CSV table of C-alpha atoms and ligand atoms in Angstrom, one decimal:
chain,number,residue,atom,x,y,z
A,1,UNK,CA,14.2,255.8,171.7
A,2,UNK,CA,17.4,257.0,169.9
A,3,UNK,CA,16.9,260.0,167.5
A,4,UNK,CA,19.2,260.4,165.1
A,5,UNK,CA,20.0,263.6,163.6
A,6,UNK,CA,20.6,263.9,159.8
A,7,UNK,CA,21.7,267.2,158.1
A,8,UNK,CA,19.3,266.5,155.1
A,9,UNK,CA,17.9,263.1,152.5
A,10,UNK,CA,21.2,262.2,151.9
A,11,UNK,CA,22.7,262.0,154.9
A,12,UNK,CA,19.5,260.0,156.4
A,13,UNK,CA,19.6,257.7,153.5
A,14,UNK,CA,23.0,256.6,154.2
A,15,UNK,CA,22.7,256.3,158.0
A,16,UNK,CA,19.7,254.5,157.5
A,17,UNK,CA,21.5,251.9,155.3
A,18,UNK,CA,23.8,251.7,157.7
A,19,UNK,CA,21.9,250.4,160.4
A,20,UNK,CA,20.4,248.2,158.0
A,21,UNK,CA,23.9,246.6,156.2
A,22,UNK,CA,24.8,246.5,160.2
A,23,UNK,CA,21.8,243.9,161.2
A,24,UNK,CA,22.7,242.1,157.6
A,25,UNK,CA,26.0,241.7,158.7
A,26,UNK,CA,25.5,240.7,161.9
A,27,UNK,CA,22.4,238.4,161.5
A,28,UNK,CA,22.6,237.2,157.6
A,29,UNK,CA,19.2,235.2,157.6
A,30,UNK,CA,17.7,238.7,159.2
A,31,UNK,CA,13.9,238.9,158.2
A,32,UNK,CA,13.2,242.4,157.4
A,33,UNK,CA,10.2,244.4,157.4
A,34,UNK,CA,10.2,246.8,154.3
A,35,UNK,CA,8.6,250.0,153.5
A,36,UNK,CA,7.6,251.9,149.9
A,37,UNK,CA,6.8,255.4,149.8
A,38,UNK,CA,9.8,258.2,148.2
A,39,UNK,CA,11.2,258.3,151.9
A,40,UNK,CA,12.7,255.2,151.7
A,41,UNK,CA,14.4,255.2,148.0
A,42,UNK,CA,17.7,256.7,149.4
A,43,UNK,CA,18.2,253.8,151.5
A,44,UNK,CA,17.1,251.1,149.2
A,45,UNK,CA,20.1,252.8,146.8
A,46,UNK,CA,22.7,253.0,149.3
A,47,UNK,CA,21.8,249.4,150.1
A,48,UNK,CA,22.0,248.6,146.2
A,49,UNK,CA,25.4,250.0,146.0
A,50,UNK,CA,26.7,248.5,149.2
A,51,UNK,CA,25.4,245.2,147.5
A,52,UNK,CA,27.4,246.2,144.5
A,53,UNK,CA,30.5,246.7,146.7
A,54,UNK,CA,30.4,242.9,148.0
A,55,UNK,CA,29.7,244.2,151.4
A,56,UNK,CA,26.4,242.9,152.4
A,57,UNK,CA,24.6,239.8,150.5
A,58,UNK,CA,20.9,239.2,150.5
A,59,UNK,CA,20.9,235.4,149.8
A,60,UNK,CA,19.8,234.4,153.5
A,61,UNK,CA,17.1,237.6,154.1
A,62,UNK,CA,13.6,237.6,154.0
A,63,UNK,CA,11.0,240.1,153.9
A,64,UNK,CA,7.8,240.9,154.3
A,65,UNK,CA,6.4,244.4,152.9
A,66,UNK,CA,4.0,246.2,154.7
A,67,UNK,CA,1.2,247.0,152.5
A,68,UNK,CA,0.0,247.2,148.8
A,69,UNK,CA,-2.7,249.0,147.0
A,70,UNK,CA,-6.3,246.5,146.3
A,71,UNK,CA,-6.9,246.6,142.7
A,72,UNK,CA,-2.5,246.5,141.4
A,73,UNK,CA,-1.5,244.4,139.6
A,74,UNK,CA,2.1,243.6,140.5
A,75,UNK,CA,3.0,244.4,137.3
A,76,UNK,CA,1.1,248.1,137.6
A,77,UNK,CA,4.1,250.6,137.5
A,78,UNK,CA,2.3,252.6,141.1
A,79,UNK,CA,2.1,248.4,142.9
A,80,UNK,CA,4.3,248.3,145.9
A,81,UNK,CA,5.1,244.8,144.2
A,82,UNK,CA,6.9,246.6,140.9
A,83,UNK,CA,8.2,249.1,143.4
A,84,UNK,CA,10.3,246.8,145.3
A,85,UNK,CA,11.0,244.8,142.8
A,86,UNK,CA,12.6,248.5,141.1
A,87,UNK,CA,14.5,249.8,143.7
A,88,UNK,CA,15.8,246.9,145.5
A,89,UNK,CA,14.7,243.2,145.2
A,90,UNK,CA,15.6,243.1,141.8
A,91,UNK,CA,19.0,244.6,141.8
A,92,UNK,CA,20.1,242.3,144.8
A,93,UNK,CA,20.9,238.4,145.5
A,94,UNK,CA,17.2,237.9,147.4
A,95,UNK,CA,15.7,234.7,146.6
A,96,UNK,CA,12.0,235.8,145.3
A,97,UNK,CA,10.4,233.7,147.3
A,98,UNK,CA,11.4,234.7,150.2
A,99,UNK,CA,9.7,238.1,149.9
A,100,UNK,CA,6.0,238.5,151.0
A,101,UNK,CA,4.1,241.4,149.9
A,102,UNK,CA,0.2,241.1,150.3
A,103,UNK,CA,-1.6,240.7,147.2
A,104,UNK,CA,-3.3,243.3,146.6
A,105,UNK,CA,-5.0,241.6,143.3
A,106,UNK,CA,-6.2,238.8,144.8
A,107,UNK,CA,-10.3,237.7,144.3
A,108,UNK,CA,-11.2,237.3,148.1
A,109,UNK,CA,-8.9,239.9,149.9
A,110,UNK,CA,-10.4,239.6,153.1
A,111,UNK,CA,-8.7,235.8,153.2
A,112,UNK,CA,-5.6,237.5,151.8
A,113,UNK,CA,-5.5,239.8,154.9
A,114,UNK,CA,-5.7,236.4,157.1
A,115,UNK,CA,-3.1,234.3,154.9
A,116,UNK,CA,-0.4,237.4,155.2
A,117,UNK,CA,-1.4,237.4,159.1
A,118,UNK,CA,0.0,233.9,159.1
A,119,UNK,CA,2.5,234.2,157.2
A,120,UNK,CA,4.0,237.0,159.7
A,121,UNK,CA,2.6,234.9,162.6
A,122,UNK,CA,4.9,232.4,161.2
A,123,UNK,CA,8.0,234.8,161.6
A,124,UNK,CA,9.7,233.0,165.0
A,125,UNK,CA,10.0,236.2,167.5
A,126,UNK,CA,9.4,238.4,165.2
A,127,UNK,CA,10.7,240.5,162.4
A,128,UNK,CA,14.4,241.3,163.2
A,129,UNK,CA,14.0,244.9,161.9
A,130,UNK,CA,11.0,246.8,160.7
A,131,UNK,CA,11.7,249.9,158.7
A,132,UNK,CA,8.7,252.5,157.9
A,133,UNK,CA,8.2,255.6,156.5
A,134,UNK,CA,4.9,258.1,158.1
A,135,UNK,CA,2.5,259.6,156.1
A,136,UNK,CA,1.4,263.4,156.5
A,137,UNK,CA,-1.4,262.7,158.8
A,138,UNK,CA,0.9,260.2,161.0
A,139,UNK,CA,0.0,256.5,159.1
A,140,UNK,CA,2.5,253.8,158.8
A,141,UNK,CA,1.9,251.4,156.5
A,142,UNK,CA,-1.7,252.2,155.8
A,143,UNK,CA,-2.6,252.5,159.0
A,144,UNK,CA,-4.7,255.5,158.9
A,145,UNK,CA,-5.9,257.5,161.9
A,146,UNK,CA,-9.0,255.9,163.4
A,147,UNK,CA,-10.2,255.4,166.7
A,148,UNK,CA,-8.5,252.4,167.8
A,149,UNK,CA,-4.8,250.3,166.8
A,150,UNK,CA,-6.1,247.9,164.3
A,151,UNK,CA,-3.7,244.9,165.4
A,152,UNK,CA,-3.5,242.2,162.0
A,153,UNK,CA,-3.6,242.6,158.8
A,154,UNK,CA,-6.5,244.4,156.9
A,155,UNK,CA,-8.0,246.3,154.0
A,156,UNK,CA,-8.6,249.9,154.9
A,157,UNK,CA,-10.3,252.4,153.0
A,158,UNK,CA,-7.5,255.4,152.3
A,159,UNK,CA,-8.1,258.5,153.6
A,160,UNK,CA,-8.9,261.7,151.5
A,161,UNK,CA,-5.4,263.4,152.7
A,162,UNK,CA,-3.6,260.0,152.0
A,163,UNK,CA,-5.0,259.7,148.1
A,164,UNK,CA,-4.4,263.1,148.1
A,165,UNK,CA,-0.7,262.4,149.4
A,166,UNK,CA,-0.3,259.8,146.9
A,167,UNK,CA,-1.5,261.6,143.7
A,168,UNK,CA,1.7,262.9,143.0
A,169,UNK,CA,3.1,259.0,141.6
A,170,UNK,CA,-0.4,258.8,139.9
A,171,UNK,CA,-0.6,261.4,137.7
A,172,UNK,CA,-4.1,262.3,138.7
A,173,UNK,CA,-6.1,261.5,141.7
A,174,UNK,CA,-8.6,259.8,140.3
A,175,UNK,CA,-6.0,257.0,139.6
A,176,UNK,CA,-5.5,256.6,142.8
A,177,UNK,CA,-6.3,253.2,144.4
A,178,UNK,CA,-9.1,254.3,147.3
A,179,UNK,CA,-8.1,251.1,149.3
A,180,UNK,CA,-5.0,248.8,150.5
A,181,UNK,CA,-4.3,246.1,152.2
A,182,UNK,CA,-1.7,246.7,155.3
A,183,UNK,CA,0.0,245.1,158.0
A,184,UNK,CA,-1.9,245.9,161.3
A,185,UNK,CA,-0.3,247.0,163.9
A,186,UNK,CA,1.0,243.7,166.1
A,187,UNK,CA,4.3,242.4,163.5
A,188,UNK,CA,5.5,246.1,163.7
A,189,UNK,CA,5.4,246.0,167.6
A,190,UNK,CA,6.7,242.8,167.3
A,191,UNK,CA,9.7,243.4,165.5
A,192,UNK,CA,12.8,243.2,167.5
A,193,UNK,CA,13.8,246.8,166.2
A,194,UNK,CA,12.1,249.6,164.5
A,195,UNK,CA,14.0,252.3,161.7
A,196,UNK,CA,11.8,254.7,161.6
A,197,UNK,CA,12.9,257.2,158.6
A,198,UNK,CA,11.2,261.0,158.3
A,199,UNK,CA,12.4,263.8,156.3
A,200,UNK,CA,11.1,267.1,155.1
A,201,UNK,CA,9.3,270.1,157.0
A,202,UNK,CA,5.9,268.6,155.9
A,203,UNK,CA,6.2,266.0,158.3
A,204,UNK,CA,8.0,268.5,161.2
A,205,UNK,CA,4.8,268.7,163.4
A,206,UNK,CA,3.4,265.0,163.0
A,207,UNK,CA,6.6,263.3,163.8
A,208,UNK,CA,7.2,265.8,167.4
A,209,UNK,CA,3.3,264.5,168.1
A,210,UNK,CA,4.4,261.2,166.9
A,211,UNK,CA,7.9,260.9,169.3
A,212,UNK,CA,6.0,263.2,172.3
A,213,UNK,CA,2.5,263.5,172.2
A,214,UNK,CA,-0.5,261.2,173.9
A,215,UNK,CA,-0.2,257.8,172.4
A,216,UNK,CA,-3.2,257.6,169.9
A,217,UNK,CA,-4.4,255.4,167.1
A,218,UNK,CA,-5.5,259.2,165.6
A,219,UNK,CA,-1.6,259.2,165.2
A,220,UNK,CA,-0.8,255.9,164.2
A,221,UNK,CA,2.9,256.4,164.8
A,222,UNK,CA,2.8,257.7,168.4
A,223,UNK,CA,2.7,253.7,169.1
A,224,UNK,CA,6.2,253.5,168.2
A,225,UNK,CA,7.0,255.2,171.7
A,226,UNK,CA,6.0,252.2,173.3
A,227,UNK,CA,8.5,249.9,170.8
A,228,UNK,CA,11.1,248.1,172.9
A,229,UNK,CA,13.7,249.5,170.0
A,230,UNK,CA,12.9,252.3,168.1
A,231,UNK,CA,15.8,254.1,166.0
A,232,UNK,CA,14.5,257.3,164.4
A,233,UNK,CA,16.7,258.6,161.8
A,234,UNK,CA,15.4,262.0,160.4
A,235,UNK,CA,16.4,264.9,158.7
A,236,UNK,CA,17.1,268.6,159.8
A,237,UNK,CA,13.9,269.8,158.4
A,238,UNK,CA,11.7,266.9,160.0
A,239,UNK,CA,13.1,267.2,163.6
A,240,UNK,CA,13.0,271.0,163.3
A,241,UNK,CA,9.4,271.3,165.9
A,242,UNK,CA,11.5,268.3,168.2
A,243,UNK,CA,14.2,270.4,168.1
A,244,UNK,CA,12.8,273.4,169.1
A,245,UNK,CA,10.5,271.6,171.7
A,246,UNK,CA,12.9,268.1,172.9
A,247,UNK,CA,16.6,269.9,172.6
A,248,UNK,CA,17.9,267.2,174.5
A,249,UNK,CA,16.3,264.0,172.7
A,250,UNK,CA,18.4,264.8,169.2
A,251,UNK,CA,22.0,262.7,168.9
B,1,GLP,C1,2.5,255.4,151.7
B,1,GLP,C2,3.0,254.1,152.4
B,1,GLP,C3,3.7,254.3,153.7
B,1,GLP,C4,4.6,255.5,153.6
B,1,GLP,C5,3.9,256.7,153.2
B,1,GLP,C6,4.8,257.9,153.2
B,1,GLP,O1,1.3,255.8,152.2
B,1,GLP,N1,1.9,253.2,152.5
B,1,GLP,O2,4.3,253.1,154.1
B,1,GLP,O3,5.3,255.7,154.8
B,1,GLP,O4,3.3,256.5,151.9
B,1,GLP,O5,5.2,258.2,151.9
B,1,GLP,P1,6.4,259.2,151.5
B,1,GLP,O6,7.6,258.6,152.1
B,1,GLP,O7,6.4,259.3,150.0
B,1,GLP,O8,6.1,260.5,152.2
């Protein structure tokens, strides 16, 4: 694991895009493993202007999203779909069909959930980079907290903290979706490499139990201990408790 320190959003947002124009340039057919939530916005701008710059192309790339709301239309303004379609896919060189989102609209989810499982089975060794965001209560994607790692892909009932979370793009919680569909668990530990993004001193405590603690599908993200290649890349408030606690883990 290789913590990167940030000074605040900025400075994370850039370093994360980084990383990311890095793997582009190096590997320009990389399949990529993309994230929503406000976390990641910073770096899907950075990427936007270093598209704008001629420095990285997205002609070759693929990706696959990790998770969308049931009940969105792709169109909905609060989908993942329109969201990645607003702050990156549409504003780069990607061809459209080679990004995957699940559909969160469609009639029979639960053979939605085993057609995106395929489609990432079909990913030969394995996304090239998976980047993800946490939730408050240590989700990525929408794995929530639960008693065990649910491994493919899934609908999942959103936790009260989540919706509650989430609110804030809705307007009012009772717009909130109360389910999604999300990756499981066994494309993000496949993935060749992991950018895992935190900021703010909401998510201080979580992501030290996340980086330290006991391993624990209750914290969905302490998995990523166990990831062959985990980069986190975190700001000053975020790493503030692994500060205090792992001195000697911070870059
Ligand atoms: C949603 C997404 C997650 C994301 C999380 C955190 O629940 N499904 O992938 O990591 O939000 O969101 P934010 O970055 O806004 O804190």
């Amino acid at each position: 694991m290789n913590i990167i320190f940030c000074e605040d959003y900025e400075e994370m947002s850039r370093k994360a895009a980084a990383v990311i124009a890095s793997q582009i340039i190096l590997k320009p057919d990389s399949t990529l493993g993309l994230a929503t939530g406000s976390t990641p916005i910073g770096l899907y701008d950075e990427l936007v202007k270093k598209y704008n710059l001629g420095e990285i192309s997205f002609s070759r790339i693929h990706t696959y999203n990790l998770d969308e709301y049931i009940g969105l239309a792709p169109t909905h303004e609060q989908s993942y779909a329109y969201f990645m379609n607003h702050h990156l896919l549409g504003k780069v060189d990607i061809n459209m069909s080679n990004t995957h989102l699940p559909f969160g609209f469609a009639k029979d989810i639960e053979q939605e959930c085993r057609n995106y499982t395929s489609k990432l089975a079909s990913v030969s060794g394995g996304l090239d980079f998976q980047i993800l965001g946490m939730g408050h209560n240590g989700h990525i994607g929408f794995n929530e907290p639960d008693s065990k790692f649910i491994l493919d892909t899934h609908c999942i009932e959103l936790t009260k903290e989540t919706i509650e979370a989430n609110s804030r793009f809705f307007g009012h919680i009772d717009l909130v979706p109360r389910s999604a569909i999300t990756m499981g668990i066994r494309p993000i530990m496949n993935s060749k490499q992991v950018l895992f993004i935190v900021n703010g001193s909401a998510k201080a405590e979580i992501l030290e139990k996340a980086l330290f603690g006991d391993v624990t599908p209750n914290v969905p993200a302490s998995i990523l201990q166990m990831h062959r290649s985990l980069t986190v890349v975190a700001d000053r408030e975020a790493l503030s408790v692994v500060q205090q606690l792992h001195p000697e883990q911070i870059y």
